[in-house]
């Protein structure tokens, strides 16, 4: 499962989804929020149909996606939600 980090709080689920879908079908997208402020915590988890697509997404997007003057960081997370 890819994790995207260094997200600006203005990045919406829809904007991130529209970027991530370019690598393949996104099954689930989750941007954790602070319980008190409801602001995004600065990272997101994406689930793709297969591990191969997830690996491809990390390679495709790493160092190439910049939103609100922040270059997003991508990595594979061996976790489950």
Tab-separated table of N, CA and C in Angstrom, residues 21-49:
chain	number	residue	atom	x	y	z
A	21	UNK	N	-4.882	8.002	-9.570
A	21	UNK	CA	-5.593	7.135	-10.512
A	21	UNK	C	-4.817	6.987	-11.822
A	22	UNK	N	-3.887	7.875	-12.069
A	22	UNK	CA	-3.093	7.805	-13.292
A	22	UNK	C	-2.192	6.566	-13.329
A	23	UNK	N	-1.936	5.963	-12.177
A	23	UNK	CA	-1.101	4.757	-12.128
A	23	UNK	C	-1.932	3.488	-12.236
A	24	UNK	N	-3.205	3.568	-11.904
A	24	UNK	CA	-4.077	2.399	-11.920
A	24	UNK	C	-5.279	2.624	-11.023
A	25	UNK	N	-6.145	1.639	-10.969
A	25	UNK	CA	-7.388	1.763	-10.196
A	25	UNK	C	-7.103	1.868	-8.700
A	26	UNK	N	-7.568	2.961	-8.091
A	26	UNK	CA	-7.427	3.184	-6.652
A	26	UNK	C	-8.654	2.586	-5.963
A	27	UNK	N	-8.424	1.617	-5.087
A	27	UNK	CA	-9.504	0.937	-4.382
A	27	UNK	C	-9.939	1.740	-3.156
A	28	UNK	N	-8.973	2.361	-2.481
A	28	UNK	CA	-9.279	3.130	-1.270
A	28	UNK	C	-8.231	4.221	-1.090
A	29	UNK	N	-8.658	5.353	-0.564
A	29	UNK	CA	-7.761	6.471	-0.276
A	29	UNK	C	-8.158	7.030	1.080
A	30	UNK	N	-7.165	7.179	1.963
A	30	UNK	CA	-7.440	7.650	3.319
A	30	UNK	C	-6.417	8.711	3.711
A	31	UNK	N	-6.911	9.889	4.064
A	31	UNK	CA	-6.062	10.965	4.575
A	31	UNK	C	-6.414	11.144	6.054
A	32	UNK	N	-5.538	10.690	6.956
A	32	UNK	CA	-5.818	10.823	8.396
A	32	UNK	C	-5.919	12.295	8.812
A	33	UNK	N	-6.816	12.553	9.755
A	33	UNK	CA	-7.020	13.911	10.258
A	33	UNK	C	-6.830	13.942	11.774
A	34	UNK	N	-6.381	15.096	12.262
A	34	UNK	CA	-6.233	15.319	13.688
A	34	UNK	C	-7.625	15.303	14.326
A	35	UNK	N	-7.773	14.607	15.435
A	35	UNK	CA	-9.084	14.469	16.076
A	35	UNK	C	-9.630	15.791	16.606
A	36	UNK	N	-8.756	16.669	17.055
A	36	UNK	CA	-9.202	17.937	17.640
A	36	UNK	C	-9.432	19.024	16.595
A	37	UNK	N	-8.483	19.179	15.691
A	37	UNK	CA	-8.565	20.281	14.724
A	37	UNK	C	-9.214	19.880	13.402
A	38	UNK	N	-9.319	18.569	13.146
A	38	UNK	CA	-9.850	18.045	11.880
A	38	UNK	C	-8.966	18.377	10.675
A	39	UNK	N	-7.761	18.886	10.925
A	39	UNK	CA	-6.833	19.177	9.830
A	39	UNK	C	-6.106	17.899	9.434
A	40	UNK	N	-5.799	17.751	8.146
A	40	UNK	CA	-5.046	16.576	7.698
A	40	UNK	C	-3.680	16.514	8.379
A	41	UNK	N	-3.204	15.298	8.600
A	41	UNK	CA	-1.933	15.102	9.300
A	41	UNK	C	-0.710	15.196	8.384
A	42	UNK	N	-0.917	15.346	7.080
A	42	UNK	CA	0.216	15.538	6.184
A	42	UNK	C	0.634	14.308	5.409
A	43	UNK	N	-0.154	13.243	5.514
A	43	UNK	CA	0.151	12.038	4.746
A	43	UNK	C	-1.147	11.331	4.386
A	44	UNK	N	-1.053	10.389	3.466
A	44	UNK	CA	-2.239	9.653	3.016
A	44	UNK	C	-1.853	8.232	2.634
A	45	UNK	N	-2.814	7.340	2.736
A	45	UNK	CA	-2.637	5.945	2.329
A	45	UNK	C	-3.518	5.681	1.114
A	46	UNK	N	-2.961	4.994	0.141
A	46	UNK	CA	-3.726	4.615	-1.043
A	46	UNK	C	-3.655	3.110	-1.208
A	47	UNK	N	-4.757	2.537	-1.604
A	47	UNK	CA	-4.770	1.104	-1.873
A	47	UNK	C	-5.131	0.910	-3.338
A	48	UNK	N	-4.268	0.175	-4.027
A	48	UNK	CA	-4.491	-0.148	-5.437
A	48	UNK	C	-4.975	-1.587	-5.558
A	49	UNK	N	-5.440	-1.936	-6.753
A	49	UNK	CA	-5.949	-3.282	-7.004
A	49	UNK	C	-4.924	-4.374	-6.739
